[in-house]
Amino acid sequence: MTSSGAASTAIRDQIISFAQTKLGSPYVWGATGPNTFDCSGFVGYVFKKAANVSLPRVSSSQATFKPRISSMNMTKGDLVFFETTGKGRISHVGIYMGNRQFIHASSGSRRVTVSSLDSNFYNKTFRWAINPFSS
């Protein structure tokens, strides 16, 4: 795990731990933290603060800035992407936590929350994941 593209488990743990400190923070469209977030603002804020990684601002750009990985190969700290609007483009992002769970700023729940990829809605709208640390 020392190649430039692989992030240590410690960094990935740090990302999840920091993200969890924001659970319950209000969802506000266009917000990038530190106390209110939209989905991509939340992901960007967490990665910048916890891992000093700068991500693109919007989910559709975050979804294409690294190669896609199979959902079978997802590991905690990877980004998971969804098409939630029915318009054929990525419209939502979260951070994978392992065990088919992800943390995200949800417009539906109006807060930062943890959801399951196996829930009916996210199972239907999930499109792909990326490893934000891949080179």
JSON list of C-alpha atoms in Angstrom, two decimals:
[
{"chain": "A", "resi": 1, "resn": "MET", "atom": "CA", "xyz": [0.00, 0.00, 0.00]},
{"chain": "A", "resi": 2, "resn": "THR", "atom": "CA", "xyz": [2.82, 2.47, -0.59]},
{"chain": "A", "resi": 3, "resn": "SER", "atom": "CA", "xyz": [2.14, 3.31, -4.24]},
{"chain": "A", "resi": 4, "resn": "SER", "atom": "CA", "xyz": [1.21, 6.94, -4.85]},
{"chain": "A", "resi": 5, "resn": "GLY", "atom": "CA", "xyz": [-2.35, 5.94, -5.67]},
{"chain": "A", "resi": 6, "resn": "ALA", "atom": "CA", "xyz": [-3.06, 3.96, -2.53]},
{"chain": "A", "resi": 7, "resn": "ALA", "atom": "CA", "xyz": [-4.12, 5.73, 0.63]},
{"chain": "A", "resi": 8, "resn": "SER", "atom": "CA", "xyz": [-3.28, 4.20, 3.95]},
{"chain": "A", "resi": 9, "resn": "THR", "atom": "CA", "xyz": [-6.05, 2.71, 6.02]},
{"chain": "A", "resi": 10, "resn": "ALA", "atom": "CA", "xyz": [-5.21, 5.37, 8.62]},
{"chain": "A", "resi": 11, "resn": "ILE", "atom": "CA", "xyz": [-6.08, 8.20, 6.20]},
{"chain": "A", "resi": 12, "resn": "ARG", "atom": "CA", "xyz": [-9.30, 6.47, 5.20]},
{"chain": "A", "resi": 13, "resn": "ASP", "atom": "CA", "xyz": [-10.22, 5.94, 8.88]},
{"chain": "A", "resi": 14, "resn": "GLN", "atom": "CA", "xyz": [-9.47, 9.61, 9.54]},
{"chain": "A", "resi": 15, "resn": "ILE", "atom": "CA", "xyz": [-11.82, 10.66, 6.72]},
{"chain": "A", "resi": 16, "resn": "ILE", "atom": "CA", "xyz": [-14.68, 8.55, 8.09]},
{"chain": "A", "resi": 17, "resn": "SER", "atom": "CA", "xyz": [-14.08, 9.67, 11.69]},
{"chain": "A", "resi": 18, "resn": "PHE", "atom": "CA", "xyz": [-14.04, 13.32, 10.69]},
{"chain": "A", "resi": 19, "resn": "ALA", "atom": "CA", "xyz": [-17.12, 12.93, 8.49]},
{"chain": "A", "resi": 20, "resn": "GLN", "atom": "CA", "xyz": [-18.99, 11.39, 11.43]},
{"chain": "A", "resi": 21, "resn": "THR", "atom": "CA", "xyz": [-18.34, 14.53, 13.51]},
{"chain": "A", "resi": 22, "resn": "LYS", "atom": "CA", "xyz": [-20.64, 16.33, 11.04]},
{"chain": "A", "resi": 23, "resn": "LEU", "atom": "CA", "xyz": [-23.60, 13.92, 11.42]},
{"chain": "A", "resi": 24, "resn": "GLY", "atom": "CA", "xyz": [-26.81, 15.90, 11.81]},
{"chain": "A", "resi": 25, "resn": "SER", "atom": "CA", "xyz": [-25.40, 19.10, 10.24]},
{"chain": "A", "resi": 26, "resn": "PRO", "atom": "CA", "xyz": [-28.09, 20.82, 8.15]},
{"chain": "A", "resi": 27, "resn": "TYR", "atom": "CA", "xyz": [-28.31, 20.28, 4.39]},
{"chain": "A", "resi": 28, "resn": "VAL", "atom": "CA", "xyz": [-28.24, 23.61, 2.54]},
{"chain": "A", "resi": 29, "resn": "TRP", "atom": "CA", "xyz": [-28.01, 23.64, -1.26]},
{"chain": "A", "resi": 30, "resn": "GLY", "atom": "CA", "xyz": [-24.72, 25.21, -2.35]},
{"chain": "A", "resi": 31, "resn": "ALA", "atom": "CA", "xyz": [-23.18, 25.14, 1.15]},
{"chain": "A", "resi": 32, "resn": "THR", "atom": "CA", "xyz": [-19.59, 23.95, 1.64]},
{"chain": "A", "resi": 33, "resn": "GLY", "atom": "CA", "xyz": [-19.25, 23.95, 5.43]},
{"chain": "A", "resi": 34, "resn": "PRO", "atom": "CA", "xyz": [-18.11, 24.16, 8.09]},
{"chain": "A", "resi": 35, "resn": "ASN", "atom": "CA", "xyz": [-21.61, 23.87, 9.59]},
{"chain": "A", "resi": 36, "resn": "THR", "atom": "CA", "xyz": [-23.99, 23.44, 6.64]},
{"chain": "A", "resi": 37, "resn": "PHE", "atom": "CA", "xyz": [-23.42, 21.40, 3.49]},
{"chain": "A", "resi": 38, "resn": "ASP", "atom": "CA", "xyz": [-24.78, 20.16, 0.21]},
{"chain": "A", "resi": 39, "resn": "CYS", "atom": "CA", "xyz": [-23.66, 16.68, -0.85]},
{"chain": "A", "resi": 40, "resn": "SER", "atom": "CA", "xyz": [-20.57, 17.65, -2.84]},
{"chain": "A", "resi": 41, "resn": "GLY", "atom": "CA", "xyz": [-19.74, 20.46, -0.42]},
{"chain": "A", "resi": 42, "resn": "PHE", "atom": "CA", "xyz": [-19.74, 17.94, 2.42]},
{"chain": "A", "resi": 43, "resn": "VAL", "atom": "CA", "xyz": [-17.47, 15.50, 0.59]},
{"chain": "A", "resi": 44, "resn": "GLY", "atom": "CA", "xyz": [-15.11, 18.29, -0.47]},
{"chain": "A", "resi": 45, "resn": "TYR", "atom": "CA", "xyz": [-14.95, 19.74, 3.03]},
{"chain": "A", "resi": 46, "resn": "VAL", "atom": "CA", "xyz": [-14.26, 16.38, 4.67]},
{"chain": "A", "resi": 47, "resn": "PHE", "atom": "CA", "xyz": [-11.50, 15.45, 2.23]},
{"chain": "A", "resi": 48, "resn": "LYS", "atom": "CA", "xyz": [-9.81, 18.86, 2.51]},
{"chain": "A", "resi": 49, "resn": "LYS", "atom": "CA", "xyz": [-9.91, 18.92, 6.32]},
{"chain": "A", "resi": 50, "resn": "ALA", "atom": "CA", "xyz": [-9.21, 15.23, 7.06]},
{"chain": "A", "resi": 51, "resn": "ALA", "atom": "CA", "xyz": [-6.80, 14.32, 4.23]},
{"chain": "A", "resi": 52, "resn": "ASN", "atom": "CA", "xyz": [-5.76, 17.60, 2.60]},
{"chain": "A", "resi": 53, "resn": "VAL", "atom": "CA", "xyz": [-7.20, 16.36, -0.70]},
{"chain": "A", "resi": 54, "resn": "SER", "atom": "CA", "xyz": [-8.85, 18.94, -2.96]},
{"chain": "A", "resi": 55, "resn": "LEU", "atom": "CA", "xyz": [-11.84, 17.58, -4.88]},
{"chain": "A", "resi": 56, "resn": "PRO", "atom": "CA", "xyz": [-13.81, 19.25, -7.68]},
{"chain": "A", "resi": 57, "resn": "ARG", "atom": "CA", "xyz": [-16.74, 21.32, -6.34]},
{"chain": "A", "resi": 58, "resn": "VAL", "atom": "CA", "xyz": [-19.77, 19.53, -7.83]},
{"chain": "A", "resi": 59, "resn": "SER", "atom": "CA", "xyz": [-20.74, 15.86, -7.74]},
{"chain": "A", "resi": 60, "resn": "SER", "atom": "CA", "xyz": [-20.79, 15.46, -11.53]},
{"chain": "A", "resi": 61, "resn": "SER", "atom": "CA", "xyz": [-17.15, 16.65, -11.66]},
{"chain": "A", "resi": 62, "resn": "GLN", "atom": "CA", "xyz": [-16.14, 14.61, -8.62]},
{"chain": "A", "resi": 63, "resn": "ALA", "atom": "CA", "xyz": [-17.59, 11.55, -10.39]},
{"chain": "A", "resi": 64, "resn": "THR", "atom": "CA", "xyz": [-15.21, 11.83, -13.34]},
{"chain": "A", "resi": 65, "resn": "PHE", "atom": "CA", "xyz": [-11.98, 13.08, -11.82]},
{"chain": "A", "resi": 66, "resn": "LYS", "atom": "CA", "xyz": [-10.65, 9.56, -11.16]},
{"chain": "A", "resi": 67, "resn": "PRO", "atom": "CA", "xyz": [-11.32, 6.23, -12.90]},
{"chain": "A", "resi": 68, "resn": "ARG", "atom": "CA", "xyz": [-14.42, 4.32, -11.82]},
{"chain": "A", "resi": 69, "resn": "ILE", "atom": "CA", "xyz": [-14.03, 1.27, -9.63]},
{"chain": "A", "resi": 70, "resn": "SER", "atom": "CA", "xyz": [-16.30, -1.73, -9.29]},
{"chain": "A", "resi": 71, "resn": "SER", "atom": "CA", "xyz": [-18.66, -1.66, -6.33]},
{"chain": "A", "resi": 72, "resn": "MET", "atom": "CA", "xyz": [-17.08, -5.02, -5.43]},
{"chain": "A", "resi": 73, "resn": "ASN", "atom": "CA", "xyz": [-13.76, -3.22, -4.87]},
{"chain": "A", "resi": 74, "resn": "MET", "atom": "CA", "xyz": [-15.04, -0.32, -2.80]},
{"chain": "A", "resi": 75, "resn": "THR", "atom": "CA", "xyz": [-13.27, 0.44, 0.42]},
{"chain": "A", "resi": 76, "resn": "LYS", "atom": "CA", "xyz": [-14.00, 3.00, 3.11]},
{"chain": "A", "resi": 77, "resn": "GLY", "atom": "CA", "xyz": [-13.17, 6.51, 1.99]},
{"chain": "A", "resi": 78, "resn": "ASP", "atom": "CA", "xyz": [-14.11, 5.88, -1.64]},
{"chain": "A", "resi": 79, "resn": "LEU", "atom": "CA", "xyz": [-16.73, 8.16, -3.19]},
{"chain": "A", "resi": 80, "resn": "VAL", "atom": "CA", "xyz": [-20.09, 6.74, -4.26]},
{"chain": "A", "resi": 81, "resn": "PHE", "atom": "CA", "xyz": [-22.19, 8.43, -6.93]},
{"chain": "A", "resi": 82, "resn": "PHE", "atom": "CA", "xyz": [-25.91, 8.48, -7.66]},
{"chain": "A", "resi": 83, "resn": "GLU", "atom": "CA", "xyz": [-28.26, 9.67, -10.35]},
{"chain": "A", "resi": 84, "resn": "THR", "atom": "CA", "xyz": [-31.19, 10.89, -8.26]},
{"chain": "A", "resi": 85, "resn": "THR", "atom": "CA", "xyz": [-32.96, 13.32, -10.60]},
{"chain": "A", "resi": 86, "resn": "GLY", "atom": "CA", "xyz": [-33.79, 11.03, -13.52]},
{"chain": "A", "resi": 87, "resn": "LYS", "atom": "CA", "xyz": [-31.92, 13.38, -15.86]},
{"chain": "A", "resi": 88, "resn": "GLY", "atom": "CA", "xyz": [-29.18, 10.91, -16.76]},
{"chain": "A", "resi": 89, "resn": "ARG", "atom": "CA", "xyz": [-26.38, 12.65, -14.89]},
{"chain": "A", "resi": 90, "resn": "ILE", "atom": "CA", "xyz": [-24.70, 12.30, -11.53]},
{"chain": "A", "resi": 91, "resn": "SER", "atom": "CA", "xyz": [-26.53, 14.40, -8.98]},
{"chain": "A", "resi": 92, "resn": "HIS", "atom": "CA", "xyz": [-25.48, 13.01, -5.58]},
{"chain": "A", "resi": 93, "resn": "VAL", "atom": "CA", "xyz": [-22.29, 11.87, -3.85]},
{"chain": "A", "resi": 94, "resn": "GLY", "atom": "CA", "xyz": [-21.40, 10.26, -0.53]},
{"chain": "A", "resi": 95, "resn": "ILE", "atom": "CA", "xyz": [-18.40, 8.73, 1.23]},
{"chain": "A", "resi": 96, "resn": "TYR", "atom": "CA", "xyz": [-18.35, 4.95, 1.50]},
{"chain": "A", "resi": 97, "resn": "MET", "atom": "CA", "xyz": [-17.93, 3.68, 5.08]},
{"chain": "A", "resi": 98, "resn": "GLY", "atom": "CA", "xyz": [-17.80, -0.08, 4.48]},
{"chain": "A", "resi": 99, "resn": "ASN", "atom": "CA", "xyz": [-20.55, -2.65, 5.07]},
{"chain": "A", "resi": 100, "resn": "ARG", "atom": "CA", "xyz": [-22.66, -1.07, 2.27]},
{"chain": "A", "resi": 101, "resn": "GLN", "atom": "CA", "xyz": [-23.08, 2.12, 4.32]},
{"chain": "A", "resi": 102, "resn": "PHE", "atom": "CA", "xyz": [-22.21, 5.65, 3.23]},
{"chain": "A", "resi": 103, "resn": "ILE", "atom": "CA", "xyz": [-22.25, 9.08, 4.87]},
{"chain": "A", "resi": 104, "resn": "HIS", "atom": "CA", "xyz": [-23.64, 12.03, 2.94]},
{"chain": "A", "resi": 105, "resn": "ALA", "atom": "CA", "xyz": [-25.43, 15.37, 3.11]},
{"chain": "A", "resi": 106, "resn": "SER", "atom": "CA", "xyz": [-28.93, 14.33, 2.13]},
{"chain": "A", "resi": 107, "resn": "SER", "atom": "CA", "xyz": [-31.45, 16.79, 0.68]},
{"chain": "A", "resi": 108, "resn": "GLY", "atom": "CA", "xyz": [-34.17, 14.25, 1.50]},
{"chain": "A", "resi": 109, "resn": "SER", "atom": "CA", "xyz": [-33.21, 13.98, 5.18]},
{"chain": "A", "resi": 110, "resn": "ARG", "atom": "CA", "xyz": [-32.12, 17.64, 5.17]},
{"chain": "A", "resi": 111, "resn": "ARG", "atom": "CA", "xyz": [-28.99, 16.75, 7.14]},
{"chain": "A", "resi": 112, "resn": "VAL", "atom": "CA", "xyz": [-25.74, 14.81, 7.13]},
{"chain": "A", "resi": 113, "resn": "THR", "atom": "CA", "xyz": [-26.73, 11.20, 7.68]},
{"chain": "A", "resi": 114, "resn": "VAL", "atom": "CA", "xyz": [-25.68, 7.59, 7.10]},
{"chain": "A", "resi": 115, "resn": "SER", "atom": "CA", "xyz": [-27.59, 5.52, 4.53]},
{"chain": "A", "resi": 116, "resn": "SER", "atom": "CA", "xyz": [-27.37, 2.03, 3.09]},
{"chain": "A", "resi": 117, "resn": "LEU", "atom": "CA", "xyz": [-26.56, 1.25, -0.53]},
{"chain": "A", "resi": 118, "resn": "ASP", "atom": "CA", "xyz": [-29.10, -1.55, -0.13]},
{"chain": "A", "resi": 119, "resn": "SER", "atom": "CA", "xyz": [-32.01, 0.79, 0.58]},
{"chain": "A", "resi": 120, "resn": "ASN", "atom": "CA", "xyz": [-34.50, 0.80, -2.25]},
{"chain": "A", "resi": 121, "resn": "PHE", "atom": "CA", "xyz": [-33.79, 4.38, -3.34]},
{"chain": "A", "resi": 122, "resn": "TYR", "atom": "CA", "xyz": [-29.99, 4.25, -3.26]},
{"chain": "A", "resi": 123, "resn": "ASN", "atom": "CA", "xyz": [-29.86, 0.75, -4.73]},
{"chain": "A", "resi": 124, "resn": "LYS", "atom": "CA", "xyz": [-31.82, 2.00, -7.75]},
{"chain": "A", "resi": 125, "resn": "THR", "atom": "CA", "xyz": [-29.93, 5.28, -8.17]},
{"chain": "A", "resi": 126, "resn": "PHE", "atom": "CA", "xyz": [-26.33, 4.12, -7.45]},
{"chain": "A", "resi": 127, "resn": "ARG", "atom": "CA", "xyz": [-24.15, 4.46, -10.56]},
{"chain": "A", "resi": 128, "resn": "TRP", "atom": "CA", "xyz": [-20.48, 3.95, -9.63]},
{"chain": "A", "resi": 129, "resn": "ALA", "atom": "CA", "xyz": [-17.67, 4.65, -7.19]},
{"chain": "A", "resi": 130, "resn": "ILE", "atom": "CA", "xyz": [-14.19, 6.14, -7.46]},
{"chain": "A", "resi": 131, "resn": "ASN", "atom": "CA", "xyz": [-11.07, 5.82, -5.38]},
{"chain": "A", "resi": 132, "resn": "PRO", "atom": "CA", "xyz": [-10.17, 9.50, -4.81]},
{"chain": "A", "resi": 133, "resn": "PHE", "atom": "CA", "xyz": [-6.59, 8.48, -4.03]},
{"chain": "A", "resi": 134, "resn": "SER", "atom": "CA", "xyz": [-5.91, 6.60, -7.26]},
{"chain": "A", "resi": 135, "resn": "SER", "atom": "CA", "xyz": [-3.20, 8.12, -9.44]}
]
